[in-house]
Each structure stands twice: as structure tokens, then as C-alpha cells.
Short mmCIF file of C-alpha atoms in Angstrom, two decimals:
data_model
loop_
_atom_site.label_atom_id
_atom_site.label_comp_id
_atom_site.label_asym_id
_atom_site.label_seq_id
_atom_site.Cartn_x
_atom_site.Cartn_y
_atom_site.Cartn_z
CA UNK A 1 120.29 80.60 98.83
CA UNK A 2 123.96 80.04 98.84
CA UNK A 3 126.25 82.26 100.82
CA UNK A 4 129.17 82.48 98.48
CA UNK A 5 132.66 83.66 99.22
CA UNK A 6 133.21 86.85 97.25
CA UNK A 7 136.30 88.56 96.03
CA UNK A 8 137.78 91.58 97.77
CA UNK A 9 136.35 93.84 95.07
CA UNK A 10 132.81 92.84 95.98
CA UNK A 11 133.56 93.36 99.67
CA UNK A 12 134.79 96.86 98.92
CA UNK A 13 131.65 97.58 96.88
CA UNK A 14 129.40 96.34 99.70
CA UNK A 15 131.29 98.42 102.27
CA UNK A 16 131.09 101.50 100.04
CA UNK A 17 127.35 101.01 99.53
CA UNK A 18 126.82 100.60 103.28
CA UNK A 19 128.89 103.70 104.02
CA UNK A 20 126.94 105.68 101.44
CA UNK A 21 123.71 104.62 103.08
CA UNK A 22 122.56 103.15 99.78
CA UNK A 23 119.22 104.94 100.37
CA UNK A 24 117.75 101.90 102.12
CA UNK A 25 118.18 103.18 105.69
CA UNK A 26 116.73 106.61 104.87
CA UNK A 27 113.81 104.99 103.04
CA UNK A 28 113.12 102.62 105.95
CA UNK A 29 113.40 105.36 108.58
CA UNK A 30 110.91 107.49 106.64
CA UNK A 31 108.48 104.57 106.42
CA UNK A 32 108.90 103.74 110.13
CA UNK A 33 109.95 100.17 109.36
CA UNK A 34 111.56 97.68 111.69
CA UNK A 35 115.05 96.38 110.90
CA UNK A 36 115.68 92.65 111.18
CA UNK A 37 119.15 91.09 111.66
CA UNK A 38 120.58 88.64 109.18
CA UNK A 39 122.01 85.42 110.62
CA UNK A 40 125.24 85.84 112.59
CA UNK A 41 128.42 85.19 110.63
CA UNK A 42 126.65 85.37 107.27
CA UNK A 43 127.46 87.54 104.29
CA UNK A 44 124.12 87.39 102.49
CA UNK A 45 123.53 87.46 98.74
CA UNK A 46 120.91 89.99 97.67
CA UNK A 47 119.17 89.01 94.44
CA UNK A 48 117.15 90.94 91.88
CA UNK A 49 114.16 88.64 92.36
CA UNK A 50 112.71 86.03 94.74
CA UNK A 51 114.73 83.00 93.62
CA UNK A 52 118.28 81.71 93.63
CA UNK A 53 118.18 81.83 89.82
CA UNK A 54 118.08 85.66 89.87
CA UNK A 55 121.40 87.52 89.62
CA UNK A 56 123.18 88.68 92.78
CA UNK A 57 123.00 92.49 92.92
CA UNK A 58 125.10 92.90 96.07
CA UNK A 59 126.32 91.09 99.17
CA UNK A 60 125.34 92.24 102.66
CA UNK A 61 128.21 92.21 105.17
CA UNK A 62 128.01 90.32 108.47
CA UNK A 63 125.98 92.08 111.13
CA UNK A 64 123.63 93.84 108.70
CA UNK A 65 120.05 94.62 109.68
CA UNK A 66 117.46 94.95 106.91
CA UNK A 67 114.01 96.49 106.56
CA UNK A 68 111.30 94.33 105.02
CA UNK A 69 108.98 96.33 102.76
CA UNK A 70 107.01 93.32 101.58
CA UNK A 71 107.34 89.54 101.21
CA UNK A 72 106.65 87.18 98.33
CA UNK A 73 106.83 83.46 97.61
CA UNK A 74 109.78 82.16 95.62
CA UNK A 75 112.17 79.23 95.53
CA UNK A 76 112.54 77.23 98.72
CA UNK A 77 115.77 77.87 100.62
CA UNK A 78 117.28 76.25 103.73
CA UNK A 79 119.22 78.49 106.08
CA UNK A 80 119.94 79.19 109.74
CA UNK A 81 116.28 80.01 110.42
CA UNK A 82 114.78 76.95 108.71
CA UNK A 83 113.53 76.13 105.24
CA UNK A 84 111.16 78.58 103.60
CA UNK A 85 109.90 79.82 100.26
CA UNK A 86 109.34 83.34 101.65
CA UNK A 87 111.55 86.08 100.18
CA UNK A 88 111.94 89.52 101.76
CA UNK A 89 111.98 92.67 99.63
CA UNK A 90 114.58 94.90 101.31
CA UNK A 91 114.74 97.63 98.65
CA UNK A 92 113.58 98.24 95.10
CA UNK A 93 114.58 95.16 93.10
CA UNK A 94 116.43 93.58 96.06
CA UNK A 95 115.36 90.30 97.67
CA UNK A 96 116.83 87.98 100.32
CA UNK A 97 115.59 84.61 101.51
CA UNK A 98 113.71 84.81 104.79
CA UNK A 99 115.69 81.70 105.87
CA UNK A 100 118.59 84.09 106.61
CA UNK A 101 116.63 86.89 108.35
CA UNK A 102 115.59 86.66 112.01
CA UNK A 103 111.99 87.87 111.92
CA UNK A 104 110.77 85.81 114.88
CA UNK A 105 108.21 84.05 112.69
CA UNK A 106 108.05 81.15 110.25
CA UNK A 107 105.34 82.96 108.29
CA UNK A 108 104.73 86.30 106.66
CA UNK A 109 105.36 89.35 108.85
CA UNK A 110 104.90 92.00 106.13
CA UNK A 111 102.38 92.57 103.34
CA UNK A 112 102.69 90.48 100.18
CA UNK A 113 104.54 92.23 97.37
CA UNK A 114 102.30 93.45 94.56
#
């Protein structure tokens, strides 16, 4: 997964979504999920599916922590935490490569997505 530079407009949208809570934190808190940090210094592309060919739906700012609801195989990606084909579902229709999320494991740490 590439970590692209984005325009200021996208940064503002990401900041606004984070400030609004975007529903993800409330959903994770209700489910009692653990949050995992994305790699330091990374603004991470969130895609609509488990592959780099899916459209980017938003960009997570540096320092973000994400819940992982389920994991699924997808395209192989190299990142700060190795090369993997595991993709993390962080919200409905939102996936990030596990290569950019510090889970403490090289394998699956959540159920497979249905």
C-alpha cells in the first residue's frame, strides 16, 4: 500500500472525520475492541476493500490507533511491519494493510471477515 502525499483538502477532511469521531471509536468501545497503532510518521490510506486496487476512502493522520473488527487476505503489501497479504477491517467498508499496523504478530489476530 502506498502512503501518498495528499492535498490540504484531504487533510482537512481526515481531521474533521477524526474530530467528529466518525463512529469508529464509539463502535469499537461498545464492542470492547483493542486499538492498534499505525506505524509512526505514516499517514495511512484506508481503502474500500482489501487491495491496493480499491479506491482510497480516507487517509488516517499520523498517530492514529485503529480497532480491528476482522481480517482478510488481499494483495501483498510491504510496510514498516514487514510484507503481508493480511488486511485489517477497521470499519464498515474500510480496510488497511496489516503491514502498517503494529499488532505484535505476523499472523491473524482477529477473526476472518465473512
